GROMACS .gro file of C-alpha atoms in nm:
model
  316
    1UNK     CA    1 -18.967  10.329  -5.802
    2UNK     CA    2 -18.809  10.000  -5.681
    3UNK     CA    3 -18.935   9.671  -5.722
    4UNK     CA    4 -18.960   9.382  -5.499
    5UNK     CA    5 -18.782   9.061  -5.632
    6UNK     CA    6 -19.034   8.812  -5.576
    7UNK     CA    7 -18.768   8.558  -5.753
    8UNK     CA    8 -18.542   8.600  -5.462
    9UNK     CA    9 -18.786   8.549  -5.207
   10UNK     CA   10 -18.876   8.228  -5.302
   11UNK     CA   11 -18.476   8.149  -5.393
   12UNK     CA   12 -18.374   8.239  -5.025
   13UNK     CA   13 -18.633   7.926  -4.881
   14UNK     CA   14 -18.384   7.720  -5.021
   15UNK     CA   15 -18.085   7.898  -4.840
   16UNK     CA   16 -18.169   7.940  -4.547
   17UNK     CA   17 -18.005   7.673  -4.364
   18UNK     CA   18 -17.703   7.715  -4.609
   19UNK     CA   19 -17.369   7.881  -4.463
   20UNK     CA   20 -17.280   8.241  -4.641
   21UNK     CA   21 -17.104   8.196  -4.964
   22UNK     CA   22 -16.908   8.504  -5.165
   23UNK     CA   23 -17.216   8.416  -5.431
   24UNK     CA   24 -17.570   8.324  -5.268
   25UNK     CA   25 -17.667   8.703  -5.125
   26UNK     CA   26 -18.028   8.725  -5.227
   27UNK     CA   27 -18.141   9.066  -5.313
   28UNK     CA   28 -18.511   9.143  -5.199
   29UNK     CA   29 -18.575   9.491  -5.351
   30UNK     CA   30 -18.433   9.714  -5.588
   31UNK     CA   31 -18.424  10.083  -5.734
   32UNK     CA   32 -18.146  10.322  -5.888
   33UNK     CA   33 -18.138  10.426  -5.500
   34UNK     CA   34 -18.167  10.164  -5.252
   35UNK     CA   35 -18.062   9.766  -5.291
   36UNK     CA   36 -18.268   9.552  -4.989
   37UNK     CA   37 -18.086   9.207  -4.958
   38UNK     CA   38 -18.138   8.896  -4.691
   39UNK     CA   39 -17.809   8.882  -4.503
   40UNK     CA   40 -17.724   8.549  -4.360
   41UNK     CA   41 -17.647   8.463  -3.980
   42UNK     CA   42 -17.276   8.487  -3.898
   43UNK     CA   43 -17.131   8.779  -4.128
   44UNK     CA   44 -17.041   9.074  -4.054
   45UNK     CA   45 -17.145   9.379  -4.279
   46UNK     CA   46 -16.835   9.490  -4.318
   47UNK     CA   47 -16.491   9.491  -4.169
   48UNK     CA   48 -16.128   9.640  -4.215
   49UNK     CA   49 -15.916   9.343  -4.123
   50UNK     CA   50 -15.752   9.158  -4.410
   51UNK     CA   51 -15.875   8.780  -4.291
   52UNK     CA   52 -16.217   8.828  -4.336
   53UNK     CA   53 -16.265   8.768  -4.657
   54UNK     CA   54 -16.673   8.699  -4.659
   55UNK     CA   55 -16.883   9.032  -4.561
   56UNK     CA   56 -17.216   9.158  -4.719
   57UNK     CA   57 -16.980   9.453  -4.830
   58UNK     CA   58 -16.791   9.154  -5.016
   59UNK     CA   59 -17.081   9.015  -5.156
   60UNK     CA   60 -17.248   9.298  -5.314
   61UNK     CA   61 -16.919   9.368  -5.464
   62UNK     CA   62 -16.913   9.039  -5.608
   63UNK     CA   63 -17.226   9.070  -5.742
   64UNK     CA   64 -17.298   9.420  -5.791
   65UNK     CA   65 -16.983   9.555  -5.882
   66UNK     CA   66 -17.112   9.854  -6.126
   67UNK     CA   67 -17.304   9.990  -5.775
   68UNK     CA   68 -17.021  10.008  -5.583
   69UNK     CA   69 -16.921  10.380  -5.465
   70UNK     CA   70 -16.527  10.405  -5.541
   71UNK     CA   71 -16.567  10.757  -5.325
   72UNK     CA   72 -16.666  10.557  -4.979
   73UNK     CA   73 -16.497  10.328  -4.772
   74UNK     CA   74 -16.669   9.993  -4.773
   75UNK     CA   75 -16.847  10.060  -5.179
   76UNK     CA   76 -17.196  10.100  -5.017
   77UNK     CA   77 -17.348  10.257  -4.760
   78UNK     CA   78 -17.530  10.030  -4.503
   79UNK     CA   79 -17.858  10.242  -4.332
   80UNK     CA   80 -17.872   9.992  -4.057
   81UNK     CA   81 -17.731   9.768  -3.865
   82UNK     CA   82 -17.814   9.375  -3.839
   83UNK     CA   83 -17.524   9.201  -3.605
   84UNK     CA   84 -17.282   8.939  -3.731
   85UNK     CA   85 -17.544   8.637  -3.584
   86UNK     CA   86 -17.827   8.818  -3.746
   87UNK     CA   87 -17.998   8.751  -4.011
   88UNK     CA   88 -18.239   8.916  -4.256
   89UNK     CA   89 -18.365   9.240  -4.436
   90UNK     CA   90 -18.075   9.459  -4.453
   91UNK     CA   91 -18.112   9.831  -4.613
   92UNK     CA   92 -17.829  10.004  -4.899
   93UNK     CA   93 -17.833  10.332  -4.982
   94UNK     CA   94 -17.687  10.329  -5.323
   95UNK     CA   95 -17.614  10.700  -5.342
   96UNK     CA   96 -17.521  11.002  -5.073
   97UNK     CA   97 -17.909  11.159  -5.138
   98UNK     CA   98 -18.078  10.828  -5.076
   99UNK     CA   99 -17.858  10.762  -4.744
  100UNK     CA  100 -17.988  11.138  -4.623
  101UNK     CA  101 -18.344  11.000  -4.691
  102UNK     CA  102 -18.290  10.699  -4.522
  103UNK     CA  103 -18.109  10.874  -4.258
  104UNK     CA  104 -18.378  11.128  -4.137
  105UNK     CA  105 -18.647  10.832  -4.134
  106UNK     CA  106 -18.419  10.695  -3.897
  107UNK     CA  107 -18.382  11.017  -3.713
  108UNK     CA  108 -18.793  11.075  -3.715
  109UNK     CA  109 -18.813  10.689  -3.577
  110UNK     CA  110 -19.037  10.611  -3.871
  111UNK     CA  111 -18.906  10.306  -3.950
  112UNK     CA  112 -19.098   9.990  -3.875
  113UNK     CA  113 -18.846   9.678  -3.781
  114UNK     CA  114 -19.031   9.326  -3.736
  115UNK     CA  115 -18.776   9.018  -3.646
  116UNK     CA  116 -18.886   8.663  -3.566
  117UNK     CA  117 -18.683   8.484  -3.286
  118UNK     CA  118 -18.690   8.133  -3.101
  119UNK     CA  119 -18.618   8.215  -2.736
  120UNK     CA  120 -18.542   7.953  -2.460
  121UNK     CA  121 -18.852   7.817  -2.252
  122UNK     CA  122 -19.213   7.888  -2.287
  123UNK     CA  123 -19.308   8.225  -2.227
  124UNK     CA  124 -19.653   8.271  -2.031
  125UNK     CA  125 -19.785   8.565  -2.166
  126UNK     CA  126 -19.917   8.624  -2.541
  127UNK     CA  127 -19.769   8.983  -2.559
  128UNK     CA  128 -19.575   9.245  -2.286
  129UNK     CA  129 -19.331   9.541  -2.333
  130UNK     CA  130 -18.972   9.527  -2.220
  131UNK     CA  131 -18.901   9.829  -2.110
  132UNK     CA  132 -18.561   9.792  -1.927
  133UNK     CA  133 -18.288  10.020  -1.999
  134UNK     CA  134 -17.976   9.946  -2.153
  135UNK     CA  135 -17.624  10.056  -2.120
  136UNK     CA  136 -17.259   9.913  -2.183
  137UNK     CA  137 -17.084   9.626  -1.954
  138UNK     CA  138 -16.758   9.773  -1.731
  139UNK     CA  139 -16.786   9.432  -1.590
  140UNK     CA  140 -16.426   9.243  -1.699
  141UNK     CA  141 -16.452   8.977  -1.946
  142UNK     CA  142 -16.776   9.118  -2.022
  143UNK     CA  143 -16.678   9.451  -2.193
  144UNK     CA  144 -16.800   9.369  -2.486
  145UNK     CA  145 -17.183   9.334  -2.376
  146UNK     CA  146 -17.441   9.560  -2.309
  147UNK     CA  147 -17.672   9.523  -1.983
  148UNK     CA  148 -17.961   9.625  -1.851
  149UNK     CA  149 -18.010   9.912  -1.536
  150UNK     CA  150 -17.926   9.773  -1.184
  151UNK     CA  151 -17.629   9.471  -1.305
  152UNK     CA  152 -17.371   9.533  -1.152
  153UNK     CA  153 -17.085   9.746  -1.399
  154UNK     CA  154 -17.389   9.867  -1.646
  155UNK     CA  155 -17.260  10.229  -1.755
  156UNK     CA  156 -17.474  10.498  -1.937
  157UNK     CA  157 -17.815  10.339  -1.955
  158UNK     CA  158 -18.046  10.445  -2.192
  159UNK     CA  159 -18.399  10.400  -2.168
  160UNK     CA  160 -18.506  10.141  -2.465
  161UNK     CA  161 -18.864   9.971  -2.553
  162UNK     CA  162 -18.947   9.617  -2.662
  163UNK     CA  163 -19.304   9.536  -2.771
  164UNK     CA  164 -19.296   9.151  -2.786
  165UNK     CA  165 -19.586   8.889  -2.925
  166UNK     CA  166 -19.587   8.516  -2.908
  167UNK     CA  167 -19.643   8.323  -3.203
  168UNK     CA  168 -19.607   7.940  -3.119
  169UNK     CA  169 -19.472   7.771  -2.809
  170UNK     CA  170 -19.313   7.464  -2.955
  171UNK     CA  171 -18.956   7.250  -2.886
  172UNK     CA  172 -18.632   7.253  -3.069
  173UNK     CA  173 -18.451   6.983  -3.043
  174UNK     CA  174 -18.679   6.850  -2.775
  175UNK     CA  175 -18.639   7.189  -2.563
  176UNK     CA  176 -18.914   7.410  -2.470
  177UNK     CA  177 -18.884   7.733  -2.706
  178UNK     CA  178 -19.105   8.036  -2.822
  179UNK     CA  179 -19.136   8.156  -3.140
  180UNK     CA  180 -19.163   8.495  -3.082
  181UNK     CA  181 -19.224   8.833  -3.262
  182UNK     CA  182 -19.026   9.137  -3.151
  183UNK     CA  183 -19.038   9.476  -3.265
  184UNK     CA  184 -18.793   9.754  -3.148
  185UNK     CA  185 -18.910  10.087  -3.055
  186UNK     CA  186 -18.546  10.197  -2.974
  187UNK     CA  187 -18.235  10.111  -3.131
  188UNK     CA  188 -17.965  10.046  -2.875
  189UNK     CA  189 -17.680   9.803  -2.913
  190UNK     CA  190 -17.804   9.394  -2.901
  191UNK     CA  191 -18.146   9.536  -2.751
  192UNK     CA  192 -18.326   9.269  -2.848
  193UNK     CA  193 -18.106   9.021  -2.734
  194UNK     CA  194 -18.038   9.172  -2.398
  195UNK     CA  195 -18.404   9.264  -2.333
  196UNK     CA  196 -18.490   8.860  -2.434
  197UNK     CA  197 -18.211   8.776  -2.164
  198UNK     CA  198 -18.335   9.030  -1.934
  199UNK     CA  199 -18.655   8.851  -1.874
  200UNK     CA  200 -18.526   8.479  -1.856
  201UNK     CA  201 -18.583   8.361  -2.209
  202UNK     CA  202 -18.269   8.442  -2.389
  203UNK     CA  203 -18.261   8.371  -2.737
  204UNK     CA  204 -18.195   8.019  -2.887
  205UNK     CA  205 -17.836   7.976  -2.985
  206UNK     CA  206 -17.701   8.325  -2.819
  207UNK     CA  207 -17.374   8.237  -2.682
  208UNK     CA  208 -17.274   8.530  -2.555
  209UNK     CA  209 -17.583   8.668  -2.340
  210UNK     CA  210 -17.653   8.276  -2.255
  211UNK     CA  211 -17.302   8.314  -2.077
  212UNK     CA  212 -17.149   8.091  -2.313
  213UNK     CA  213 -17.365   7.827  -2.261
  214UNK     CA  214 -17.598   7.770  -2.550
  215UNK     CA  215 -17.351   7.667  -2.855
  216UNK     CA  216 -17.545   7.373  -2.985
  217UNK     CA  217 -17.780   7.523  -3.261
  218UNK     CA  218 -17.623   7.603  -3.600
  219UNK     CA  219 -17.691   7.954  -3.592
  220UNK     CA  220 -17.840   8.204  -3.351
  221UNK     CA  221 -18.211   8.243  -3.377
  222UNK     CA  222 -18.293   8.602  -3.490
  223UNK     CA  223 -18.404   8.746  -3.813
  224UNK     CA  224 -18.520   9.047  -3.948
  225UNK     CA  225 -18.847   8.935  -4.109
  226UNK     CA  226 -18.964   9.278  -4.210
  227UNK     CA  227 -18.856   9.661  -4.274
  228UNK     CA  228 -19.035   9.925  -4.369
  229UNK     CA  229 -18.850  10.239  -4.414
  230UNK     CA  230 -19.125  10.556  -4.526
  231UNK     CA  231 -18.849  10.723  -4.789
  232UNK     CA  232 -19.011  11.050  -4.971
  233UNK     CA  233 -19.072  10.956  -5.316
  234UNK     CA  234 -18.962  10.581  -5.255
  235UNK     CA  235 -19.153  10.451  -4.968
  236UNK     CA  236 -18.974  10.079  -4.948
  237UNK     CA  237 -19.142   9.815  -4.753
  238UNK     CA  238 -19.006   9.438  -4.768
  239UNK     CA  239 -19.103   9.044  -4.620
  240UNK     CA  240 -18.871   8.780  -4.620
  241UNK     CA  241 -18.928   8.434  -4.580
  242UNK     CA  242 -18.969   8.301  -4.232
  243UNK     CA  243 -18.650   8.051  -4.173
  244UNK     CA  244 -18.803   7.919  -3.803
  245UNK     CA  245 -19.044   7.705  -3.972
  246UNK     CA  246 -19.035   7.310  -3.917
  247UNK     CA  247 -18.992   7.264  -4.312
  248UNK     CA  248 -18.673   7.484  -4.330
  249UNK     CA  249 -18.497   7.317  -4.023
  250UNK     CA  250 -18.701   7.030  -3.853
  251UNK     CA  251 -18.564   7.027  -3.512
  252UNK     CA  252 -18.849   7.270  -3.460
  253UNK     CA  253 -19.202   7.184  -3.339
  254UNK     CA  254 -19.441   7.380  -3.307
  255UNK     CA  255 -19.674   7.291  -3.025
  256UNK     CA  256 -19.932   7.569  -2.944
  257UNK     CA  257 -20.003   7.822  -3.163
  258UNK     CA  258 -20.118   8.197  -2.995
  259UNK     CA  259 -20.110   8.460  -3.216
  260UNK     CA  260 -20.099   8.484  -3.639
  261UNK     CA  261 -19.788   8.638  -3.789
  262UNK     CA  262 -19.977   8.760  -4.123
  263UNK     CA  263 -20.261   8.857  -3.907
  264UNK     CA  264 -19.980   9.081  -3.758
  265UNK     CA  265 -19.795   9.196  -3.993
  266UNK     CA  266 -20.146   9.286  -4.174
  267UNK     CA  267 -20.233   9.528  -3.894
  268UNK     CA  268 -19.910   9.684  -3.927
  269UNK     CA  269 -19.937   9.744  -4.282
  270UNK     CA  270 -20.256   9.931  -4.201
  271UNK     CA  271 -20.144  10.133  -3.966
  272UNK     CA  272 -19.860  10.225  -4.234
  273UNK     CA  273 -20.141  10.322  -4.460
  274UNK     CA  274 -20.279  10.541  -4.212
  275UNK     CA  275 -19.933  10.697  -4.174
  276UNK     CA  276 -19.888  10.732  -4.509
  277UNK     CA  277 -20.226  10.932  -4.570
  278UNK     CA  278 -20.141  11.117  -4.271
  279UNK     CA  279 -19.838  11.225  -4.434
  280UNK     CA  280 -19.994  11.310  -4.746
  281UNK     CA  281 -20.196  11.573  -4.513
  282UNK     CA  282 -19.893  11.718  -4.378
  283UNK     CA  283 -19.760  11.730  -4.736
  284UNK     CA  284 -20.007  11.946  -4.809
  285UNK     CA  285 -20.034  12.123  -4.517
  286UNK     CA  286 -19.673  12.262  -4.543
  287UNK     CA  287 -19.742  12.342  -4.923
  288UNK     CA  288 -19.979  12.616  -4.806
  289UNK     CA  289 -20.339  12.408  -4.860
  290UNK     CA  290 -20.392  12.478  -4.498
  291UNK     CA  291 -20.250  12.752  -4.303
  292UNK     CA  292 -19.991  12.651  -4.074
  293UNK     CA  293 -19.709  12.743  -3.869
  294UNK     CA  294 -19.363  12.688  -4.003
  295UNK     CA  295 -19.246  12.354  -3.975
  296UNK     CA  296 -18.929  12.340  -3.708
  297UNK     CA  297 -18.617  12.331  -3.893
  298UNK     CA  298 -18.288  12.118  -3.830
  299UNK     CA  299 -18.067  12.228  -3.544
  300UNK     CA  300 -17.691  12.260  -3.655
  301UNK     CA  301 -17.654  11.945  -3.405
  302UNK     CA  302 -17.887  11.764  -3.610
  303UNK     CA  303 -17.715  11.872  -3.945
  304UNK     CA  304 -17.409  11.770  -3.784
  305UNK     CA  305 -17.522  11.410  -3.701
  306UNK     CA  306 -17.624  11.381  -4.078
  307UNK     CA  307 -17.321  11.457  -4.178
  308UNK     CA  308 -17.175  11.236  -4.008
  309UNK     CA  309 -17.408  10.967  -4.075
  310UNK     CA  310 -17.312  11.030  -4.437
  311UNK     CA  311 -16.979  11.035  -4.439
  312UNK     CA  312 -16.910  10.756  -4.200
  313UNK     CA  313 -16.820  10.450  -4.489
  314UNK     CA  314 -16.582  10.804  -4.660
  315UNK     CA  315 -16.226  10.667  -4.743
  316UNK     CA  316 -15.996  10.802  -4.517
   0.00000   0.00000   0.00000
């Protein structure tokens, strides 16, 4: 089993409003399978062009070397996402069984992603769903942006599902903001950002789905506060610290405060209890304790997609 490094937690408070360096990655869990660290706001995971010296790829190599995979691509194997302005809990899969793991909890949508946000203006309700599909911009100058269903150039939408709660209404730098909590139900390209634009409270420091407009904060204001990723044998669940607090950068203020984040995330750790013992009864339903029918096997299309999944960072 892995351990969470309650060292690093407190050791990322004091980094949070610090640029990426080659050396300050803090690492929030880890096991012989699967390294959790805090990525910081503008890096990339990884890249193939020579100039960019400073990825989370780079980093781990710098400071795990002895993990690295000499038989992929990139040296690790990423099991999500977070986008270059993003910051926060990011997932490694430190071998090819622990990425098939990871992979089919992704596949089975039993993963549970919490990220904290500021988002321009106050929003007026404590919690809603955004439920607006997404697709990709056609629109020139704009190809590299996702939209929602009904803008003008929006190809392929795909239905996708917000559930968003309001924390504190507050002001940063003497604008009206919301601290808000989002959690994705779907996992489309810049979802949360383009569902936060979608209903007029776009999130602080976004330049591009502001329209180029909002470049005056140091950083974009999204982080991935919590994952929780159900992995047989391993189930990994990790907090970070919360960097959209008035002691870590003090042009915010909180004004009003709505709903508890602990309170929040404490419900959802229950439910992931419940989950979990729910499991446990499939577990043994499928081991014969109960009779059952056969549980549905993987479709060559699925097996396929795992594959792939797999051997997507393989050196080519």
């Amino acid at each position: 089993m892995g351990r969470k490094l309650q060292r690093g937690l407190l050791s990322v408070r004091g980094l949070d409003m610090e640029p990426a360096s080659i050396g300050n990655l803090c690492t929030l869990y880890q096991s012989s399978d699967f390294l959790v660290v805090n990525k910081h706001w503008d890096v990339r995971i990884d890249s193939k062009m020579w100039y960019e010296k400073l990825t989370v790829q780079s980093q781990l190599k710098h400071q795990f070397p002895e993990l690295a995979d000499p038989n992929t691509y990139y040296g690790f194997r990423f099991c999500h996402q977070l986008d270059f302005s993003t910051s926060g809990a990011l997932c490694i899969a430190l071998n090819k069984m622990a990425a098939a793991k990871a992979y089919r909890c992704f596949r089975d949508r039993l993963v549970t992603k919490i990220y904290l946000a500021l988002v321009r203006g106050h929003v007026s309700l404590g919690r809603m769903a955004i439920n607006h599909a997404i697709g990709k911009s056609t629109t020139v100058g704009m190809t590299h942006m996702m939209c929602t269903v009904g803008m003008h150039g929006c190809q392929n939408p795909k239905p996708c599902q917000t559930e968003l709660t309001v924390l504190e209404r507050g002001f940063y730098s003497g604008d009206p903001v919301t601290k808000v909590l989002l959690q994705p139900l779907t996992g489309r390209t810049h979802q949360l950002r383009v569902h936060c634009s979608s209903i007029g409270h776009p999130i602080v420091g976004d330049y591009t789905y502001s329209l180029k407009t909002d470049n005056g904060p140091y950083r974009m204001m999204l982080h991935a506060y919590y994952l929780q990723i159900p992995v047989e044998g391993e189930p990994i669940e990790v907090t970070t610290s919360d960097p959209f607090t008035h002691t870590v950068d003090n042009n915010w203020e909180m004004g009003t405060h709505v709903n508890n984040l602990h309170n929040i995330i404490g419900e959802l750790k229950e439910k992931y209890i419940t989950e979990q013992c729910e499991r446990s009864s499939t577990l043994e339903v499928q081991a014969g304790k109960i009779p059952m029918k056969t549980p549905r096997e993987e479709t060559n299309e699925e097996r396929e997609k795992c594959l792939q999944w797999l051997n997507e960072w393989a050196v080519s």
